[in-house]
Amino acid sequence: MADPRAPLELSYGPHRDQRIELFSPSTTHGHPPLALLIHGGYWRDRYGADLMHPMARDLASRGWKVANIEYRRLGESLTSGWPEIFEDIDSAAEAVAEMELNLGTEETPVTRRVVVIGHSAGGQLALYLARRGSVGHRFVDGVVALAPVADLVAAAHEKLSGGAATLLMGGTPEALPERYRLCSPALFAPLGRPQLLVHGTADVNVPISQTLSYRRVARDGGDRVELITDAPLTGPAADTEDGASGVRLTSLPFDHFDVIDPGAEVWEPIRDWLQNG
């Protein structure tokens, strides 16, 4: 018997990785919200969309439509991520938008809210996608970046994950400054829409400095940015306006993969933001 929780698949290109997993909400009352998920893995093909399955199923059980995006990645398919990875993210979003237009029926209601959620390298891609402002005809209402690689220049200089950012972009920031300006959230912020950033202070995969660098630029540009972390911020990151820093602290520390585990404590404030943010 087929698993009733198994997603449907939508292809948006000829390559096997150009596909979207569609999770239907367990209940549909009115117009359900839509979450576009983008997985991480430092843009490499050793990691795939299955990383987001627990999150996708949790959101679907709470009434969300979920589009879990797979895309071509560094490895067998690509030696450089530019421009293919970014083209895939754009094309996947357009495919979801077209599906929404075609399936806007009583049985499959149109969406009332669109949120883009990305983890790690997928957090960078989620911020990139949200920068567009819309998915097809539909305005992006918010973005959740979970332990994002949000500063590609710093990631390249620090050679995070063996120089993954340089491989993604096809060269260094010094050689390709305009390309980095187009793709690095810390350079193209602000986005002009609400954002939730989630990052643990002891993350050994992506340093929290990535999120704090981006957060500073986005807030300086006028964006409404909330941060969930596990310890009080110090130094320049601890800035406040009128005593309100937009920072929520968890009672327990959390790591790079807790942020995609709906059973982890950190997911309670994330759910709250998705519901009310």
Coordinates of N, CA and C in Angstrom, one line a residue, residues 76-244:
E76 N 28.6 15.4 -9.2 CA 28.5 14.7 -10.5 C 27.9 15.6 -11.6
S77 N 26.9 16.4 -11.2 CA 26.2 17.3 -12.2 C 26.9 18.6 -12.5
L78 N 27.5 19.2 -11.5 CA 28.0 20.5 -11.6 C 29.4 20.6 -11.0
T79 N 30.3 21.3 -11.7 CA 31.6 21.6 -11.1 C 31.6 23.0 -10.5
S80 N 30.7 23.9 -11.0 CA 30.5 25.2 -10.4 C 29.0 25.4 -10.3
G81 N 28.5 26.1 -9.2 CA 27.1 26.3 -9.0 C 26.5 27.5 -9.8
W82 N 27.3 28.3 -10.3 CA 26.8 29.5 -11.0 C 26.8 29.2 -12.5
P83 N 25.7 29.5 -13.2 CA 24.4 30.1 -12.7 C 23.4 29.0 -12.4
E84 N 23.7 27.7 -12.6 CA 22.7 26.6 -12.7 C 21.9 26.5 -11.4
I85 N 22.6 26.5 -10.2 CA 21.8 26.4 -9.0 C 20.8 27.5 -8.8
F86 N 21.2 28.7 -9.1 CA 20.3 29.9 -9.0 C 19.2 29.8 -10.0
E87 N 19.5 29.3 -11.2 CA 18.5 29.2 -12.2 C 17.5 28.1 -11.8
D88 N 18.0 27.0 -11.2 CA 17.1 26.0 -10.7 C 16.1 26.5 -9.6
I89 N 16.6 27.3 -8.7 CA 15.8 27.8 -7.6 C 14.7 28.7 -8.2
D90 N 15.1 29.6 -9.2 CA 14.1 30.4 -9.9 C 13.1 29.6 -10.6
S91 N 13.5 28.6 -11.3 CA 12.6 27.8 -12.1 C 11.7 27.0 -11.3
A92 N 12.2 26.5 -10.1 CA 11.3 25.7 -9.2 C 10.2 26.6 -8.7
A93 N 10.6 27.8 -8.3 CA 9.6 28.8 -7.8 C 8.5 29.1 -8.8
E94 N 8.9 29.3 -10.1 CA 8.0 29.5 -11.1 C 7.1 28.3 -11.3
A95 N 7.6 27.1 -11.2 CA 6.8 25.9 -11.4 C 5.7 25.8 -10.3
V96 N 6.1 26.1 -9.1 CA 5.2 26.1 -8.0 C 4.1 27.2 -8.2
A97 N 4.5 28.3 -8.7 CA 3.5 29.4 -8.9 C 2.5 29.0 -10.0
E98 N 3.0 28.3 -11.1 CA 2.1 27.9 -12.2 C 1.2 26.8 -11.7
M99 N 1.7 25.9 -10.8 CA 0.8 24.9 -10.2 C -0.3 25.5 -9.4
E100 N 0.1 26.5 -8.6 CA -0.9 27.2 -7.8 C -2.0 27.9 -8.7
L101 N -1.6 28.5 -9.8 CA -2.6 29.1 -10.7 C -3.5 28.0 -11.3
N102 N -2.9 26.9 -11.7 CA -3.7 25.9 -12.4 C -4.6 25.1 -11.4
L103 N -4.2 25.0 -10.1 CA -4.9 24.2 -9.2 C -5.7 25.0 -8.2
G104 N -6.0 26.2 -8.5 CA -6.7 27.1 -7.6 C -8.2 26.8 -7.6
T105 N -8.6 25.6 -7.2 CA -10.0 25.1 -7.2 C -10.5 25.0 -5.8
E106 N -11.8 24.6 -5.7 CA -12.4 24.3 -4.4 C -11.7 23.2 -3.7
E107 N -11.2 22.1 -4.5 CA -10.6 21.0 -3.9 C -9.2 21.3 -3.4
T108 N -8.5 22.2 -4.2 CA -7.1 22.6 -3.8 C -7.1 24.2 -3.7
P109 N -7.5 24.7 -2.6 CA -7.6 26.2 -2.5 C -6.4 26.9 -2.8
V110 N -6.5 28.1 -3.3 CA -5.4 29.0 -3.5 C -4.7 29.3 -2.2
T111 N -3.5 29.7 -2.3 CA -2.7 30.0 -1.1 C -3.0 31.4 -0.5
R112 N -3.0 31.5 0.8 CA -3.3 32.8 1.4 C -1.9 33.4 1.9
R113 N -0.9 32.6 2.0 CA 0.4 33.1 2.6 C 1.5 32.3 2.0
V114 N 2.6 32.9 1.7 CA 3.8 32.2 1.1 C 5.0 32.5 2.0
V115 N 5.7 31.5 2.5 CA 6.9 31.6 3.2 C 8.0 30.7 2.6
V116 N 9.2 31.3 2.5 CA 10.3 30.5 2.0 C 11.2 30.1 3.2
I117 N 11.5 28.8 3.3 CA 12.3 28.3 4.5 C 13.5 27.6 3.9
G118 N 14.7 28.0 4.4 CA 15.9 27.4 3.9 C 16.9 27.1 5.0
H119 N 17.6 26.0 4.9 CA 18.6 25.6 5.9 C 20.0 25.6 5.4
S120 N 20.9 26.2 6.1 CA 22.3 26.2 5.8 C 22.6 26.8 4.4
A121 N 23.1 26.1 3.5 CA 23.3 26.6 2.1 C 21.9 27.0 1.5
G122 N 20.9 26.2 1.9 CA 19.5 26.5 1.5 C 19.0 27.7 2.1
G123 N 19.5 28.2 3.2 CA 19.2 29.5 3.8 C 19.6 30.6 2.9
Q124 N 20.8 30.5 2.4 CA 21.3 31.5 1.4 C 20.4 31.5 0.2
L125 N 20.0 30.3 -0.3 CA 19.1 30.3 -1.5 C 17.7 30.8 -1.2
A126 N 17.2 30.6 0.1 CA 15.9 31.1 0.5 C 15.9 32.6 0.5
L127 N 17.0 33.2 1.0 CA 17.1 34.7 1.0 C 17.2 35.2 -0.4
Y128 N 18.0 34.5 -1.2 CA 18.1 34.9 -2.6 C 16.7 34.8 -3.3
L129 N 16.0 33.8 -3.1 CA 14.6 33.7 -3.7 C 13.7 34.8 -3.1
A130 N 13.7 35.0 -1.8 CA 12.8 36.0 -1.2 C 13.2 37.4 -1.7
R131 N 14.4 37.6 -2.2 CA 14.8 38.9 -2.7 C 14.0 39.3 -3.9
R132 N 13.5 38.3 -4.7 CA 12.7 38.5 -5.9 C 11.4 39.2 -5.5
G133 N 10.9 38.9 -4.3 CA 9.7 39.6 -3.9 C 8.4 38.8 -4.1
S134 N 8.5 37.9 -5.1 CA 7.2 37.1 -5.4 C 7.6 35.8 -6.0
V135 N 6.6 34.9 -5.8 CA 6.7 33.6 -6.5 C 5.6 33.6 -7.5
G136 N 6.0 33.8 -8.8 CA 5.0 34.0 -9.8 C 4.2 35.3 -9.5
H137 N 2.9 35.2 -9.4 CA 2.1 36.4 -9.1 C 1.9 36.6 -7.7
R138 N 2.5 35.7 -6.8 CA 2.2 35.8 -5.4 C 3.3 36.4 -4.6
F139 N 3.0 37.4 -3.8 CA 4.0 38.1 -3.0 C 4.5 37.1 -1.9
V140 N 5.8 37.1 -1.7 CA 6.5 36.4 -0.6 C 6.2 37.1 0.7
D141 N 5.6 36.5 1.6 CA 5.2 37.1 2.9 C 6.3 37.1 3.9
G142 N 7.2 36.1 3.8 CA 8.3 36.1 4.8 C 9.3 35.0 4.5
V143 N 10.4 35.0 5.2 CA 11.5 34.0 4.9 C 12.1 33.6 6.2
V144 N 12.3 32.3 6.4 CA 13.0 31.7 7.5 C 14.3 31.1 7.1
A145 N 15.4 31.7 7.7 CA 16.7 31.2 7.3 C 17.3 30.5 8.5
L146 N 17.5 29.2 8.4 CA 17.9 28.3 9.5 C 19.4 28.0 9.4
A147 N 20.2 28.6 10.3 CA 21.7 28.5 10.2 C 22.2 28.8 8.8
P148 N 21.9 29.9 8.2 CA 22.2 30.2 6.8 C 23.6 30.5 6.6
V149 N 24.1 30.2 5.4 CA 25.4 30.7 4.9 C 25.0 32.0 4.2
A150 N 24.9 33.1 5.0 CA 24.3 34.3 4.5 C 25.4 35.4 4.1
D151 N 26.6 35.1 4.3 CA 27.7 36.0 3.8 C 28.7 35.2 3.0
L152 N 28.5 35.2 1.7 CA 29.3 34.4 0.8 C 30.7 34.9 0.7
V153 N 31.0 36.2 0.9 CA 32.3 36.7 0.9 C 33.1 36.1 2.1
A154 N 32.5 36.2 3.3 CA 33.2 35.7 4.4 C 33.4 34.2 4.3
A155 N 32.3 33.5 3.8 CA 32.4 32.0 3.6 C 33.6 31.7 2.7
A156 N 33.8 32.5 1.6 CA 34.9 32.2 0.7 C 36.2 32.5 1.4
H157 N 36.3 33.6 2.1 CA 37.6 33.9 2.7 C 38.0 33.0 3.8
E158 N 37.0 32.5 4.5 CA 37.2 31.5 5.6 C 37.3 30.1 5.1
K159 N 37.1 29.9 3.8 CA 37.1 28.5 3.2 C 36.2 27.5 4.0
L160 N 35.0 28.0 4.3 CA 34.1 27.1 5.0 C 33.8 25.9 4.1
S161 N 33.7 24.7 4.7 CA 33.5 23.4 4.1 C 34.4 23.3 2.8
G162 N 35.7 23.5 3.0 CA 36.6 23.3 2.0 C 36.5 24.2 0.8
G163 N 36.1 25.5 1.0 CA 35.9 26.4 0.0 C 34.7 26.3 -0.9
A164 N 33.6 25.8 -0.2 CA 32.3 25.6 -1.0 C 31.8 26.8 -1.6
A165 N 31.9 28.0 -1.0 CA 31.3 29.2 -1.5 C 32.0 29.6 -2.8
T166 N 33.4 29.4 -2.9 CA 34.1 29.7 -4.1 C 33.7 28.7 -5.2
L167 N 33.5 27.5 -4.9 CA 33.0 26.5 -5.9 C 31.6 26.9 -6.4
L168 N 30.8 27.3 -5.5 CA 29.4 27.7 -5.8 C 29.5 28.9 -6.8
M169 N 30.3 29.9 -6.6 CA 30.3 31.1 -7.4 C 31.2 31.0 -8.6
G170 N 32.0 30.0 -8.6 CA 32.9 29.8 -9.8 C 34.2 30.7 -9.7
G171 N 34.5 31.2 -8.5 CA 35.7 32.0 -8.3 C 35.6 32.8 -7.0
T172 N 36.6 33.6 -6.7 CA 36.7 34.3 -5.5 C 35.9 35.6 -5.5
P173 N 35.6 36.2 -4.4 CA 34.9 37.5 -4.4 C 35.7 38.6 -5.1
E174 N 37.0 38.5 -5.0 CA 37.9 39.5 -5.7 C 37.8 39.4 -7.2
A175 N 37.7 38.2 -7.7 CA 37.6 38.0 -9.2 C 36.2 38.2 -9.7
L176 N 35.2 38.0 -8.9 CA 33.8 38.0 -9.4 C 32.9 38.9 -8.4
P177 N 33.3 40.1 -8.2 CA 32.6 40.9 -7.2 C 31.1 41.1 -7.6
E178 N 30.7 41.3 -8.9 CA 29.3 41.5 -9.2 C 28.5 40.3 -9.0
R179 N 29.1 39.1 -9.3 CA 28.4 37.9 -9.0 C 28.0 37.7 -7.5
Y180 N 29.0 38.0 -6.7 CA 28.8 37.9 -5.2 C 27.7 39.0 -4.8
R181 N 27.7 40.1 -5.4 CA 26.7 41.1 -5.0 C 25.3 40.7 -5.4
L182 N 25.2 39.9 -6.4 CA 23.9 39.4 -6.8 C 23.4 38.2 -5.9
C183 N 24.3 37.5 -5.3 CA 24.0 36.2 -4.7 C 24.2 36.2 -3.2
S184 N 25.0 37.0 -2.6 CA 25.3 37.0 -1.2 C 24.3 37.8 -0.4
P185 N 23.5 37.2 0.5 CA 22.5 38.0 1.2 C 23.1 39.2 2.0
A186 N 24.3 39.0 2.5 CA 24.9 40.1 3.3 C 25.2 41.3 2.4
L187 N 25.3 41.1 1.1 CA 25.5 42.2 0.1 C 24.3 42.8 -0.5
F188 N 23.2 41.9 -0.7 CA 22.0 42.4 -1.4 C 20.9 42.8 -0.4
A189 N 21.1 42.6 0.9 CA 20.0 43.1 1.9 C 20.0 44.6 1.8
P190 N 18.8 45.1 2.1 CA 17.6 44.5 2.7 C 16.7 43.9 1.7
L191 N 15.7 43.0 2.2 CA 14.8 42.3 1.4 C 13.4 43.0 1.3
G192 N 13.1 43.8 2.4 CA 11.8 44.4 2.4 C 10.7 43.5 2.8
R193 N 11.0 42.5 3.5 CA 9.9 41.6 4.0 C 10.4 41.0 5.4
P194 N 9.4 40.5 6.2 CA 9.8 40.0 7.5 C 10.7 38.7 7.4
Q195 N 11.6 38.6 8.3 CA 12.5 37.5 8.3 C 12.7 36.9 9.7
L196 N 12.9 35.6 9.8 CA 13.3 35.0 11.0 C 14.6 34.2 10.7
L197 N 15.6 34.5 11.5 CA 16.9 33.9 11.5 C 17.1 33.0 12.7
V198 N 17.6 31.8 12.5 CA 17.7 30.8 13.6 C 19.1 30.3 13.6
H199 N 19.9 30.4 14.7 CA 21.3 30.0 14.6 C 21.8 29.8 16.0
G200 N 22.3 28.6 16.3 CA 22.9 28.3 17.6 C 24.4 28.8 17.7
T201 N 24.8 29.2 18.9 CA 26.1 29.9 19.0 C 27.2 28.9 18.9
A202 N 27.0 27.6 19.1 CA 28.0 26.6 19.0 C 27.9 25.8 17.7
D203 N 27.2 26.3 16.7 CA 27.1 25.6 15.4 C 28.6 25.4 14.8
V204 N 29.0 24.2 14.6 CA 30.3 23.9 14.1 C 30.3 23.7 12.5
N205 N 29.1 23.7 11.9 CA 29.0 23.6 10.5 C 29.0 24.9 9.8
V206 N 28.2 25.8 10.3 CA 28.1 27.2 9.8 C 28.2 28.1 11.0
P207 N 29.3 28.9 11.1 CA 29.4 29.8 12.3 C 28.3 30.8 12.4
I208 N 27.9 31.1 13.6 CA 26.8 32.1 13.8 C 27.2 33.5 13.3
S209 N 28.5 33.8 13.1 CA 28.9 35.0 12.5 C 28.3 35.2 11.1
Q210 N 28.0 34.2 10.4 CA 27.3 34.3 9.1 C 26.0 35.0 9.3
T211 N 25.2 34.5 10.2 CA 23.9 35.1 10.5 C 24.0 36.5 11.0
L212 N 24.9 36.7 11.9 CA 25.0 38.0 12.6 C 25.4 39.1 11.6
S213 N 26.3 38.7 10.7 CA 26.8 39.7 9.6 C 25.6 40.1 8.8
Y214 N 24.8 39.1 8.3 CA 23.6 39.4 7.5 C 22.6 40.2 8.3
R215 N 22.3 39.8 9.5 CA 21.3 40.5 10.3 C 21.6 42.0 10.5
R216 N 22.9 42.3 10.7 CA 23.2 43.7 10.9 C 22.9 44.5 9.6
V217 N 23.2 44.0 8.5 CA 23.0 44.7 7.2 C 21.5 44.8 7.0
A218 N 20.8 43.8 7.2 CA 19.3 43.8 6.9 C 18.6 44.7 7.9
R219 N 19.0 44.7 9.1 CA 18.3 45.6 10.1 C 18.7 47.1 9.8
D220 N 19.9 47.3 9.4 CA 20.4 48.7 9.1 C 19.6 49.2 7.9
G221 N 19.2 48.3 7.0 CA 18.4 48.7 5.8 C 16.9 48.8 6.1
G222 N 16.5 48.6 7.3 CA 15.1 48.7 7.6 C 14.3 47.5 7.7
D223 N 14.8 46.3 7.5 CA 14.1 45.1 7.5 C 13.7 44.7 8.9
R224 N 12.5 44.1 9.1 CA 12.1 43.5 10.3 C 12.7 42.1 10.4
V225 N 13.7 41.9 11.3 CA 14.4 40.7 11.4 C 14.4 40.2 12.8
E226 N 13.9 39.0 13.1 CA 13.9 38.4 14.4 C 15.0 37.3 14.4
L227 N 15.6 37.1 15.5 CA 16.6 36.1 15.7 C 16.3 35.2 16.8
I228 N 16.4 33.9 16.6 CA 16.3 32.9 17.6 C 17.7 32.3 17.8
T229 N 18.2 32.4 19.0 CA 19.5 31.8 19.3 C 19.5 31.2 20.7
D230 N 20.7 30.7 21.2 CA 20.7 30.0 22.5 C 21.5 30.7 23.6
A231 N 22.0 31.9 23.3 CA 22.8 32.6 24.3 C 22.7 34.1 24.0
P232 N 22.8 34.9 25.1 CA 22.8 36.4 24.8 C 23.9 36.8 23.9
L233 N 23.6 37.7 23.0 CA 24.6 38.3 22.1 C 25.4 39.3 22.8
T234 N 26.7 39.4 22.4 CA 27.6 40.4 23.0 C 28.2 41.2 21.8
G235 N 28.9 42.3 22.2 CA 29.5 43.1 21.3 C 28.6 43.8 20.3
P236 N 29.0 44.1 19.1 CA 28.2 44.8 18.1 C 26.9 44.1 17.8
A237 N 26.9 42.8 17.9 CA 25.7 42.0 17.6 C 24.5 42.3 18.6
A238 N 24.9 42.8 19.8 CA 23.9 43.0 20.8 C 23.2 44.4 20.7
D239 N 23.1 45.0 19.5 CA 22.5 46.3 19.4 C 21.0 46.2 19.7
T240 N 20.5 47.3 20.2 CA 19.0 47.3 20.4 C 18.5 48.7 20.0
E241 N 17.2 48.7 19.7 CA 16.5 49.9 19.4 C 15.4 50.1 20.4
D242 N 15.4 51.1 21.3 CA 14.4 51.3 22.3 C 14.3 50.1 23.2
G243 N 15.4 49.4 23.4 CA 15.4 48.2 24.3 C 14.9 46.9 23.7
A244 N 14.6 46.9 22.4 CA 14.0 45.7 21.8 C 15.0 45.3 20.7

